[in-house]
Coordinates of C-alpha atoms and ligand atoms in Angstrom, one line a residue:
X1 CA -61.8 -7.9 1.1
X2 CA -64.6 -5.5 -0.1
X3 CA -64.1 -3.5 -3.3
X4 CA -64.0 -0.3 -1.2
X5 CA -61.4 -1.5 1.3
X6 CA -59.4 -3.1 -1.5
X7 CA -59.4 0.3 -3.2
X8 CA -58.3 1.9 0.1
X9 CA -55.5 -0.5 0.4
X10 CA -54.2 -0.1 -3.1
X11 CA -54.6 3.6 -2.9
X12 CA -52.7 5.5 -5.5
X13 CA -51.8 2.3 -7.3
X14 CA -55.2 2.5 -8.9
X15 CA -54.8 6.2 -9.4
X16 CA -51.5 5.6 -11.2
X17 CA -52.9 2.8 -13.3
X18 CA -55.8 4.8 -14.5
X19 CA -53.7 7.9 -15.4
X20 CA -53.6 8.0 -19.2
X21 CA -50.4 6.5 -20.4
X22 CA -48.2 8.2 -23.0
X23 CA -49.2 7.3 -26.5
X24 CA -46.0 6.2 -28.3
X25 CA -46.7 7.1 -31.8
X26 CA -48.2 10.6 -31.1
X27 CA -45.0 12.7 -30.9
X28 CA -41.9 13.6 -32.8
X29 CA -39.5 10.6 -32.6
X30 CA -35.8 11.7 -32.3
X31 CA -33.6 14.7 -31.9
X32 CA -30.6 13.4 -33.7
X33 CA -30.0 11.2 -36.7
X34 CA -32.7 10.7 -39.4
X35 CA -35.7 10.7 -37.1
X36 CA -35.9 7.0 -36.4
X37 CA -38.6 5.9 -34.0
X38 CA -37.1 3.7 -31.2
X39 CA -38.7 1.4 -28.7
X40 CA -37.0 -0.3 -25.8
X41 CA -39.0 -3.2 -24.4
X42 CA -38.3 -3.9 -20.7
X43 CA -36.7 -1.6 -18.1
X44 CA -34.3 -3.9 -16.3
X45 CA -30.5 -3.7 -16.6
X46 CA -30.3 -4.1 -20.4
X47 CA -33.2 -1.7 -21.0
X48 CA -31.9 0.9 -18.5
X49 CA -28.5 1.0 -20.1
X50 CA -30.0 1.2 -23.6
X51 CA -32.3 4.1 -22.5
X52 CA -29.5 6.0 -20.8
X53 CA -27.0 5.7 -23.6
X54 CA -29.5 6.4 -26.4
X55 CA -30.8 9.5 -24.6
X56 CA -27.3 10.8 -23.8
X57 CA -26.4 10.3 -27.5
X58 CA -29.4 12.6 -28.3
X59 CA -32.0 10.0 -29.3
X60 CA -35.6 9.8 -28.1
X61 CA -37.1 6.5 -27.2
X62 CA -40.2 4.9 -25.7
X63 CA -39.4 2.6 -22.8
X64 CA -42.2 0.1 -22.6
X65 CA -42.6 -1.8 -19.3
X66 CA -45.4 -4.2 -18.4
X67 CA -45.1 -3.5 -14.6
X68 CA -45.8 -0.6 -12.3
X69 CA -43.9 2.7 -12.0
X70 CA -43.4 2.3 -8.3
X71 CA -41.9 5.7 -8.0
X72 CA -45.4 7.2 -8.3
X73 CA -47.3 4.7 -6.1
X74 CA -48.9 6.1 -3.0
X75 CA -47.3 4.7 0.2
X76 CA -49.6 2.7 2.5
X77 CA -48.7 3.1 6.1
X78 CA -45.6 4.9 4.9
X79 CA -44.5 2.1 2.6
X80 CA -44.6 1.5 -1.1
X81 CA -43.2 -2.1 -1.1
X82 CA -44.3 -4.8 1.3
X83 CA -42.0 -6.8 3.6
X84 CA -41.8 -10.6 3.3
X85 CA -43.9 -11.0 6.5
X86 CA -46.7 -8.7 5.4
X87 CA -47.4 -9.4 1.8
X88 CA -50.3 -7.8 -0.2
X89 CA -51.5 -7.4 -3.8
X90 CA -48.3 -5.3 -4.2
X91 CA -46.1 -8.2 -3.5
X92 CA -46.5 -10.6 -6.4
X93 CA -47.5 -10.3 -10.1
X94 CA -51.0 -11.6 -10.4
X95 CA -50.9 -14.5 -8.0
X96 CA -53.5 -15.2 -5.4
X97 CA -50.9 -16.7 -3.1
X98 CA -47.3 -15.8 -2.3
X99 CA -44.7 -18.2 -3.6
X100 CA -41.4 -17.9 -1.7
X101 CA -38.2 -19.8 -2.4
X102 CA -38.6 -21.4 1.1
X103 CA -41.8 -23.4 0.3
X104 CA -42.1 -24.7 3.9
X105 CA -40.5 -24.0 7.2
X106 CA -40.4 -27.0 9.6
X107 CA -42.7 -28.6 7.0
X108 CA -45.4 -25.8 7.3
X109 CA -46.2 -24.1 4.0
X110 CA -45.1 -20.5 3.8
X111 CA -47.5 -19.5 1.0
X112 CA -50.2 -17.1 2.1
X113 CA -53.3 -15.9 0.3
X114 CA -53.0 -12.4 -1.2
X115 CA -55.2 -10.3 -3.5
X116 CA -54.1 -10.5 -7.2
X117 CA -52.5 -7.4 -8.6
X118 CA -49.5 -6.0 -10.6
X119 CA -47.1 -6.7 -7.7
X120 CA -43.3 -6.5 -7.9
X121 CA -42.2 -10.1 -7.9
X122 CA -43.2 -12.4 -10.7
X123 CA -42.8 -16.1 -11.2
X124 CA -42.5 -17.6 -14.7
X125 CA -43.7 -21.2 -14.4
X126 CA -42.3 -23.9 -16.6
X127 CA -42.7 -27.7 -16.3
X128 CA -39.5 -28.2 -14.2
X129 CA -38.3 -24.7 -13.6
X130 CA -39.7 -21.6 -11.8
X131 CA -38.0 -18.4 -12.8
X132 CA -38.3 -15.5 -10.4
X133 CA -38.4 -12.1 -12.1
X134 CA -38.9 -8.4 -11.2
X135 CA -41.9 -6.6 -12.6
X136 CA -42.0 -2.9 -12.8
X137 CA -39.9 0.0 -13.9
X138 CA -36.4 -1.2 -12.9
X139 CA -37.0 -4.9 -13.6
X140 CA -35.0 -7.3 -11.5
X141 CA -33.3 -4.4 -9.7
X142 CA -36.5 -3.9 -7.7
X143 CA -36.6 -7.3 -6.1
X144 CA -33.0 -8.7 -6.3
X145 CA -30.5 -9.2 -3.5
X146 CA -28.3 -6.3 -4.8
X147 CA -25.2 -8.5 -5.0
X148 CA -23.0 -6.9 -7.6
X149 CA -20.2 -9.3 -8.5
X150 CA -17.8 -9.0 -11.5
X151 CA -17.1 -12.5 -12.9
X152 CA -13.6 -13.8 -12.8
X153 CA -11.9 -13.0 -16.1
X154 CA -10.9 -16.5 -17.0
X155 CA -14.5 -17.7 -16.8
X156 CA -15.9 -14.8 -18.6
X157 CA -13.4 -15.6 -21.5
X158 CA -14.7 -19.2 -21.5
X159 CA -18.4 -18.2 -21.6
X160 CA -18.1 -15.3 -24.2
X161 CA -14.9 -16.0 -26.1
X162 CA -15.8 -13.7 -28.9
X163 CA -16.0 -10.7 -26.6
X164 CA -12.8 -8.6 -26.1
X165 CA -12.1 -9.3 -22.4
X166 CA -9.4 -6.6 -22.2
X167 CA -12.0 -4.0 -23.2
X168 CA -14.6 -5.5 -20.8
X169 CA -12.3 -5.5 -17.8
X170 CA -10.6 -2.1 -18.6
X171 CA -13.7 -0.2 -19.6
X172 CA -17.1 -1.8 -19.3
X173 CA -17.0 -3.6 -15.9
X174 CA -15.6 -0.5 -14.2
X175 CA -18.2 1.7 -16.0
X176 CA -21.0 -0.6 -14.9
X177 CA -19.8 -0.8 -11.3
X178 CA -19.5 2.9 -11.0
X179 CA -22.9 3.7 -12.6
X180 CA -24.7 1.1 -10.5
X181 CA -23.1 2.4 -7.3
X182 CA -21.4 -0.8 -6.3
X183 CA -19.6 -0.8 -3.0
X184 CA -18.1 -3.5 -0.7
X185 CA -19.7 -4.3 2.7
X186 CA -18.4 -2.1 5.5
X187 CA -16.6 -3.4 8.6
X188 CA -19.3 -1.8 10.7
X189 CA -22.0 -3.9 9.3
X190 CA -20.0 -7.1 8.9
X191 CA -19.0 -6.9 12.6
X192 CA -22.6 -6.2 13.7
X193 CA -25.2 -8.7 15.0
X194 CA -27.0 -8.4 11.6
X195 CA -24.2 -10.4 10.0
X196 CA -23.6 -13.1 12.5
X197 CA -25.0 -15.6 9.9
X198 CA -22.2 -14.4 7.5
X199 CA -19.4 -14.7 10.0
X200 CA -20.5 -18.2 11.0
X201 CA -20.8 -19.2 7.3
X202 CA -17.3 -17.7 6.6
X203 CA -15.6 -19.3 9.6
X204 CA -17.1 -22.7 8.9
X205 CA -16.1 -22.5 5.2
X206 CA -12.5 -21.5 6.0
X207 CA -12.2 -24.2 8.6
X208 CA -13.2 -26.7 5.9
X209 CA -10.4 -25.3 3.7
X210 CA -12.5 -23.0 1.4
X211 CA -11.8 -19.5 0.4
X212 CA -14.4 -16.8 1.1
X213 CA -15.0 -13.6 -0.8
X214 CA -16.7 -10.4 0.2
X215 CA -19.7 -9.7 -2.0
X216 CA -20.1 -6.0 -3.1
X217 CA -23.6 -4.6 -3.2
X218 CA -25.8 -1.8 -4.6
X219 CA -27.5 -1.6 -1.2
X220 CA -26.1 1.5 0.5
X221 CA -24.1 0.1 3.4
X222 CA -24.0 3.5 5.2
X223 CA -27.8 3.6 5.1
X224 CA -27.9 0.1 6.5
X225 CA -25.6 1.2 9.4
X226 CA -28.1 4.1 10.1
X227 CA -30.9 1.5 10.0
X228 CA -29.1 -0.5 12.6
X229 CA -28.7 2.5 14.9
X230 CA -32.3 3.7 14.5
X231 CA -31.2 6.8 12.5
X232 CA -32.9 5.7 9.2
X233 CA -36.1 3.8 8.4
X234 CA -35.4 0.1 8.2
X235 CA -35.6 -1.9 5.0
X236 CA -32.8 -4.5 4.6
X237 CA -33.0 -4.9 8.4
X238 CA -36.8 -5.2 8.3
X239 CA -37.4 -8.2 6.1
X240 CA -37.6 -6.3 2.9
X241 CA -36.1 -7.8 -0.2
X242 CA -38.1 -10.1 -2.5
X243 CA -41.1 -7.8 -2.8
X244 CA -39.0 -4.6 -3.1
X245 CA -37.1 -2.4 -0.7
X246 CA -38.5 0.9 0.5
X247 CA -35.1 2.4 1.4
X248 CA -31.4 1.8 1.0
X249 CA -31.2 -0.1 -2.3
X250 CA -30.0 1.8 -5.3
X251 CA -32.2 0.1 -7.8
X252 CA -32.2 1.2 -11.4
X253 CA -34.7 3.9 -11.0
X254 CA -32.1 5.7 -8.8
X255 CA -29.1 5.1 -11.2
X256 CA -29.4 4.3 -14.9
X257 CA -33.0 5.1 -15.3
X258 CA -32.8 8.4 -13.3
X259 CA -30.0 9.5 -15.6
X260 CA -32.0 8.5 -18.7
X261 CA -35.1 10.3 -17.6
X262 CA -33.1 13.4 -16.6
X263 CA -32.4 13.9 -20.3
X264 CA -36.1 14.4 -21.1
X265 CA -35.7 12.1 -24.1
X266 CA -37.0 8.8 -22.7
X267 CA -40.8 8.3 -22.4
X268 CA -41.8 5.6 -19.9
X269 CA -44.9 3.7 -21.0
X270 CA -45.7 1.5 -18.0
X271 CA -48.3 -1.2 -17.3
X272 CA -48.0 -2.0 -20.9
X273 CA -47.0 -5.4 -22.3
X274 CA -45.7 -6.0 -25.7
X275 CA -47.9 -8.8 -26.9
X276 CA -46.9 -9.0 -30.6
X277 CA -44.0 -8.1 -32.8
X278 CA -44.4 -7.9 -36.6
X279 CA -41.8 -7.0 -39.1
X280 CA -43.5 -4.8 -41.7
X281 CA -43.0 -4.9 -45.5
X282 CA -41.0 -1.6 -45.1
X283 CA -38.7 -3.2 -42.6
X284 CA -40.0 -1.5 -39.5
X285 CA -41.4 -3.2 -36.4
X286 CA -45.1 -3.0 -35.4
X287 CA -45.7 -3.8 -31.7
X288 CA -49.0 -4.9 -30.2
X289 CA -49.4 -3.1 -26.9
X290 CA -51.8 -4.0 -24.1
X291 CA -52.1 -1.6 -21.1
X292 CA -53.7 -2.8 -17.9
X293 CA -54.5 -1.3 -14.6
X294 CA -53.3 -2.5 -11.2
X295 CA -56.1 -5.1 -11.0
X296 CA -55.4 -6.5 -14.5
X297 CA -58.3 -4.8 -16.3
X298 CA -57.4 -4.0 -19.8
X299 CA -57.2 -0.2 -20.3
X300 CA -56.2 -0.1 -23.9
X301 CA -55.0 -2.3 -26.7
X302 CA -53.2 -0.6 -29.6
X303 CA -50.4 -0.9 -32.1
X304 CA -47.4 1.3 -32.7
X305 CA -44.6 1.1 -35.3
X306 CA -40.9 1.7 -34.6
X307 CA -37.9 1.7 -36.9
X308 CA -35.6 0.2 -34.2
X309 CA -36.6 -2.0 -31.3
X310 CA -34.4 -3.0 -28.4
X311 CA -35.5 -6.2 -26.7
X312 CA -34.7 -6.1 -23.0
X313 CA -37.6 -8.0 -21.5
X314 CA -35.3 -10.4 -19.7
X315 CA -34.3 -13.9 -20.8
X316 CA -37.8 -15.3 -20.5
X317 CA -39.6 -12.1 -21.7
X318 CA -37.5 -11.6 -24.7
X319 CA -37.8 -15.3 -25.6
X320 CA -41.6 -15.1 -25.4
X321 CA -41.8 -12.1 -27.7
X322 CA -39.4 -13.8 -30.3
X323 CA -41.0 -17.2 -30.2
X324 CA -44.5 -15.9 -30.4
X325 CA -43.6 -13.8 -33.4
X326 CA -41.8 -16.7 -35.1
X327 CA -44.8 -19.1 -34.4
X328 CA -47.3 -16.5 -35.7
X329 CA -45.3 -15.9 -38.8
X330 CA -44.9 -12.2 -38.1
X331 CA -41.1 -12.4 -38.0
X332 CA -39.2 -14.5 -40.5
X333 CA -35.6 -15.2 -41.0
X334 CA -34.4 -15.5 -37.4
X335 CA -31.5 -17.8 -36.7
X336 CA -32.3 -21.3 -35.5
X337 CA -30.1 -20.3 -32.5
X338 CA -33.0 -18.1 -31.1
X339 CA -34.3 -20.0 -28.1
X340 CA -31.1 -22.0 -27.5
X341 CA -28.3 -21.6 -24.9
X342 CA -30.6 -21.1 -21.9
X343 CA -29.5 -21.9 -18.3
X344 CA -30.3 -21.0 -14.7
X345 CA -26.7 -19.9 -13.9
X346 CA -26.4 -23.2 -12.2
X347 CA -28.6 -21.8 -9.3
X348 CA -29.3 -24.1 -6.3
X349 CA -30.5 -23.3 -2.9
X350 CA -29.5 -25.4 0.1
X351 CA -29.5 -25.0 3.9
X352 CA -27.5 -26.7 6.7
X353 CA -28.7 -27.2 10.2
X354 CA -25.9 -26.2 12.5
X355 CA -26.9 -27.9 15.7
X356 CA -26.3 -25.5 18.5
X357 CA -24.3 -22.9 16.5
X358 CA -26.4 -19.8 16.4
X359 CA -26.5 -17.6 13.3
X360 CA -28.5 -14.7 14.8
X361 CA -32.1 -14.0 15.3
X362 CA -31.8 -10.6 13.5
X363 CA -30.4 -10.9 10.0
X364 CA -29.9 -8.4 7.3
X365 CA -31.6 -9.4 4.0
X366 CA -28.6 -8.4 1.9
X367 CA -25.9 -11.0 1.6
X368 CA -22.3 -9.9 2.1
X369 CA -20.0 -12.8 1.5
X370 CA -19.7 -16.0 -0.5
X371 CA -17.8 -19.3 -0.5
X372 CA -15.5 -19.2 -3.5
X373 CA -14.9 -22.8 -4.4
X374 CA -14.5 -21.9 -8.1
X375 CA -11.6 -23.0 -10.4
X376 CA -13.5 -22.8 -13.7
X377 CA -13.7 -26.6 -13.6
X378 CA -17.0 -28.7 -13.6
X379 CA -17.0 -28.9 -9.8
X380 CA -16.9 -25.1 -9.4
X381 CA -19.3 -23.5 -6.9
X382 CA -19.7 -19.9 -5.8
X383 CA -22.1 -20.1 -2.8
X384 CA -23.4 -16.9 -1.4
X385 CA -24.0 -17.1 2.3
X386 CA -27.7 -16.1 2.4
X387 CA -29.8 -15.0 5.3
X388 CA -32.8 -16.8 6.6
X389 CA -34.4 -13.7 8.1
X390 CA -37.3 -15.1 10.1
X391 CA -36.7 -12.9 13.1
X392 CA -35.9 -15.9 15.4
X393 CA -32.8 -18.0 15.9
X394 CA -32.8 -20.8 13.3
X395 CA -29.3 -22.3 13.8
X396 CA -29.1 -22.5 10.0
X397 CA -26.6 -21.6 7.3
X398 CA -28.4 -20.9 4.1
X399 CA -26.8 -20.7 0.6
X400 CA -27.7 -19.7 -2.9
X401 CA -25.1 -21.5 -5.0
X402 CA -24.0 -20.6 -8.6
X403 CA -22.5 -23.7 -10.3
X404 CA -20.7 -24.4 -13.5
X405 CA -23.4 -26.7 -14.9
X406 CA -22.5 -27.7 -18.5
X407 CA -26.1 -28.4 -19.4
X408 CA -28.2 -25.9 -21.4
X409 CA -31.9 -25.8 -22.1
X410 CA -33.9 -24.3 -24.9
X411 CA -37.1 -22.4 -25.2
X412 CA -39.9 -23.6 -27.5
X413 CA -43.4 -22.6 -28.4
X414 CA -46.6 -24.7 -27.6
X415 CA -49.0 -23.5 -30.3
X416 CA -52.0 -25.3 -28.7
X417 CA -51.6 -23.3 -25.5
X418 CA -50.0 -20.3 -27.1
X419 CA -47.3 -20.5 -24.4
X420 CA -43.5 -20.4 -24.2
X421 CA -42.0 -23.7 -23.1
X422 CA -38.6 -24.6 -21.6
X423 CA -36.9 -28.0 -21.7
X424 CA -35.2 -28.1 -18.3
X425 CA -35.5 -30.9 -15.8
X426 CA -33.9 -32.6 -12.8
X427 CA -31.4 -34.5 -15.0
X428 CA -30.2 -31.2 -16.5
X429 CA -29.7 -29.7 -13.1
X430 CA -27.9 -32.8 -11.7
X431 CA -24.2 -31.7 -12.4
X432 CA -24.8 -28.5 -10.5
X433 CA -26.4 -30.4 -7.6
X434 CA -23.4 -32.8 -7.5
X435 CA -20.9 -29.9 -7.4
X436 CA -22.8 -28.1 -4.6
X437 CA -23.3 -31.3 -2.7
X438 CA -19.5 -31.9 -2.7
X439 CA -18.9 -28.6 -1.0
X440 CA -21.8 -28.9 1.4
X441 CA -21.0 -32.5 2.3
X442 CA -17.5 -31.4 3.2
X443 CA -18.9 -28.6 5.4
X444 CA -21.2 -31.0 7.1
X445 CA -18.5 -33.6 7.6
X446 CA -16.0 -31.1 9.1
X447 CA -18.6 -29.5 11.3
X448 CA -20.7 -32.6 12.2
X449 CA -23.8 -30.8 10.8
X450 CA -26.7 -31.9 8.5
X451 CA -28.9 -30.7 5.7
X452 CA -32.2 -29.1 6.4
X453 CA -34.9 -31.1 4.7
X454 CA -37.9 -29.0 5.7
X455 CA -37.5 -25.9 3.5
X456 CA -37.9 -26.8 -0.1
X457 CA -40.6 -28.4 -2.3
X458 CA -41.1 -32.2 -2.0
X459 CA -38.6 -32.2 0.9
X460 CA -35.7 -31.6 -1.5
X461 CA -32.3 -30.8 0.1
X462 CA -31.1 -29.0 -3.0
X463 CA -33.7 -26.6 -4.5
X464 CA -32.9 -27.2 -8.2
X465 CA -36.3 -26.3 -9.5
X466 CA -36.1 -22.5 -9.4
X467 CA -33.7 -19.8 -10.6
X468 CA -33.2 -16.1 -9.9
X469 CA -30.6 -15.9 -12.7
X470 CA -32.2 -16.9 -16.1
X471 CA -29.6 -16.4 -18.8
X472 CA -29.5 -17.1 -22.5
X473 CA -32.0 -17.7 -25.3
X474 CA -30.6 -15.2 -27.8
X475 CA -26.9 -15.7 -27.3
X476 CA -24.4 -13.0 -28.4
X477 CA -22.6 -14.0 -31.6
X478 CA -25.0 -16.9 -32.3
X479 CA -28.6 -15.7 -32.4
X480 CA -27.3 -12.1 -32.8
X481 CA -24.2 -10.5 -34.3
X482 CA -21.4 -9.5 -31.9
X483 CA -23.3 -6.3 -30.9
X484 CA -26.6 -7.9 -30.2
X485 CA -28.5 -7.3 -33.5
X486 CA -30.6 -10.3 -34.3
X487 CA -29.5 -12.2 -37.4
X488 CA -32.2 -12.0 -40.0
X489 CA -33.9 -9.0 -38.3
X490 CA -32.1 -5.8 -39.0
X491 CA -32.9 -3.0 -36.5
X492 CA -34.0 -5.5 -33.8
X493 CA -31.5 -5.8 -30.9
X494 CA -31.2 -7.9 -27.8
X495 CA -29.7 -6.1 -24.8
X496 CA -30.5 -8.3 -21.7
X497 CA -29.5 -11.5 -20.0
X498 CA -30.6 -13.5 -23.1
X499 CA -27.2 -12.7 -24.6
X500 CA -25.2 -14.7 -22.0
X501 CA -25.2 -18.5 -22.7
X502 CA -26.6 -20.0 -19.5
X503 CA -24.1 -19.1 -16.8
X504 CA -21.5 -16.6 -15.8
X505 CA -20.1 -18.0 -12.5
X506 CA -21.4 -15.2 -10.3
X507 CA -24.6 -13.3 -9.8
X508 CA -25.3 -11.8 -13.2
X509 CA -26.5 -8.2 -13.2
X510 CA -23.1 -6.5 -13.3
X511 CA -22.2 -8.6 -16.4
X512 CA -25.6 -7.9 -18.1
X513 CA -25.0 -4.2 -17.4
X514 CA -21.4 -4.2 -18.7
X515 CA -22.2 -6.2 -21.8
X516 CA -25.1 -3.8 -22.6
X517 CA -22.7 -0.8 -22.2
X518 CA -20.3 -2.5 -24.6
X519 CA -23.0 -3.3 -27.1
X520 CA -24.6 0.2 -27.0
X521 CA -21.2 1.8 -27.6
X522 CA -20.7 -0.4 -30.6
X523 CA -24.2 0.1 -32.0
X524 CA -24.1 3.9 -31.5
X525 CA -20.6 4.1 -33.1
X526 CA -22.0 2.1 -36.1
X527 CA -25.0 4.5 -36.3
X528 CA -27.5 1.7 -36.0
X529 CA -29.9 4.1 -34.3
X530 CA -29.5 6.8 -36.9
Ligands
FAE1 P1 -34.9 -7.9 -16.2 O1 -34.2 -7.1 -15.1 O2 -35.7 -9.1 -15.8 O3 -35.9 -6.8 -16.8 C1 -36.9 -7.2 -17.8 C2 -38.1 -6.2 -17.7 O4 -38.9 -6.4 -18.9 C3 -39.0 -6.5 -16.5 O5 -39.2 -5.2 -15.8 C4 -40.3 -7.0 -17.1 O6 -41.4 -6.6 -16.4 C5 -40.2 -6.4 -18.5 N1 -41.0 -7.2 -19.5 C6 -40.9 -8.5 -19.7 N2 -41.7 -8.9 -20.7 C7 -42.3 -7.7 -21.2 C8 -43.2 -7.4 -22.3 N3 -43.6 -8.4 -23.1 N4 -43.5 -6.1 -22.5 C9 -43.1 -5.1 -21.7 N5 -42.2 -5.4 -20.6 C10 -41.8 -6.6 -20.4 O7 -34.0 -8.2 -17.4 N6 -28.6 -10.7 -9.8 C11 -27.5 -10.3 -9.3 O8 -26.5 -10.0 -10.0 N7 -27.4 -10.1 -7.9 C12 -28.4 -10.5 -7.1 O9 -28.3 -10.3 -5.9 C13 -29.6 -11.0 -7.6 N8 -30.6 -11.4 -6.8 C14 -31.8 -11.7 -7.4 C15 -32.9 -12.0 -6.6 C16 -34.2 -12.2 -7.1 C17 -35.3 -12.5 -6.2 C18 -34.3 -12.2 -8.5 C19 -35.7 -12.4 -9.2 C20 -33.2 -11.9 -9.4 C21 -32.0 -11.7 -8.8 N9 -30.9 -11.4 -9.6 C22 -29.7 -11.1 -9.0 C23 -30.9 -11.5 -11.0 C24 -31.0 -10.2 -11.7 O10 -32.0 -9.4 -11.1 C25 -31.4 -10.4 -13.2 O11 -30.3 -11.2 -13.7 C26 -31.5 -9.1 -14.0 O12 -32.6 -8.4 -13.5 C27 -31.8 -9.4 -15.4 O13 -31.7 -8.2 -16.2 P2 -32.4 -8.1 -17.6 O14 -32.0 -6.8 -18.2 O15 -32.0 -9.4 -18.4

């Protein structure tokens, strides 16, 4: 593509990226307390909760996000985000090819060439694990499946025993669900042709003796119904999900972040990566900040100092900041627990070929139900019935399983490459695979069906090499105190999925949000932000 046509395609993305960004140190810091300067790094669930609650308590803060502010991007042919079938530079974070969870279909690779740019879906590549992440204001909420599930209490108590579960289930889960706009799927949609794949998955599971559960969502079900009848522009019904949704989804920019920005106290600093973190002699934190444009050209490199820093860069992003600082000797005294307790939430993807049982040519991209084979034991599986939205009948039941894998990995730092490492491999994934296999074998045996072997890398039946749900690395009460303040680093807080040790039994964003709500309440009450 020529430079001119590329510019035309990217349109206002370039205009956005070249607009001068707010300079963090240049303005008065706070409106309450003792004038502390506060930075929040990352604008996903943890960062959005921190921003909103700090602002509502009267504090000012800079919200530093390495990805785009897609709210201000110019639509191209009426669309800001791209569908899975028409990817562009806006789809993936600096990759020259798309990289979908379905690596092949009928053995044919799905990856297609794209221009590199600051797109919405990122992949963090480790030796035996690919972690999918959202990039941009709103973090994972931009690209995720919107499934908003509260974990079963007994499992939550196992995973985070030091957290008061009464308080979580009486106050913080309800608060998170309300603020995120969570709602159960409607009968209208469940009964429609768009959810035939769900009804088939449910019926087959129940016939094999499994319970099923409705999966609530932050996708607006009434909007989806209007999409179906042609009364609203299509998004979930038009193969939009992994690269962002143009309509219908209540991502964080429409919920927590909208509330935070409405106060006028939160300054978003986008396209800006925190590259270094140094604890100063005075006990403040100096951040290295690198701002890029949509094409990746460096617009500025600078430093800014804050009295309080909230790390909310996601499990991998927060680990990278902490490990680099520790390796470079700019942050001393952290607990050896930093980097430990990582897991992929036992994520596995698997698909069954159903013979002549049709699952529907048209499928909504938003899942609505799961197989609940969970008893808190090692064989527990929660398998969301996922779409395979190819626009043709595939006779396939597809699942993203969450398992109770006991294994944990840890992050490390490779000084030679200057890169974050993760010790995760096939052997660590194996207990989760065994649990999911038991459920899927039973389904196949009852229904005389088979596994699809043509969808994942290396012909794998169970895709155990990628995760949508990275958790851990700075576990609450181990690397941090019980409110998320890092041991050995006063004034430095963790507020994202890093706090949860490796798994939570369901899709994690409701738990990340509720835990952040709890921690912010505690930190504000303790006047840790002044
Ligand atoms: P996250 O949302 O990842 O936000 C971190 C933010 O920090 C991102 O915006 C980064 O760009 C930014 N960042 C990282 N490093 C830096 C840096 N150095 N400087 C500045 N900014 C930085 O963190 N979960 C569910 O519960 N239900 C689902 O249906 C679901 N589906 C998913 C589907 C996909 C494809 C993906 C990728 C994830 C899905 N998840 C789902 C997981 C969920 O989105 C994820 O757990 C949360 O987004 C994690 O929230 P955090 O606050 O930890």
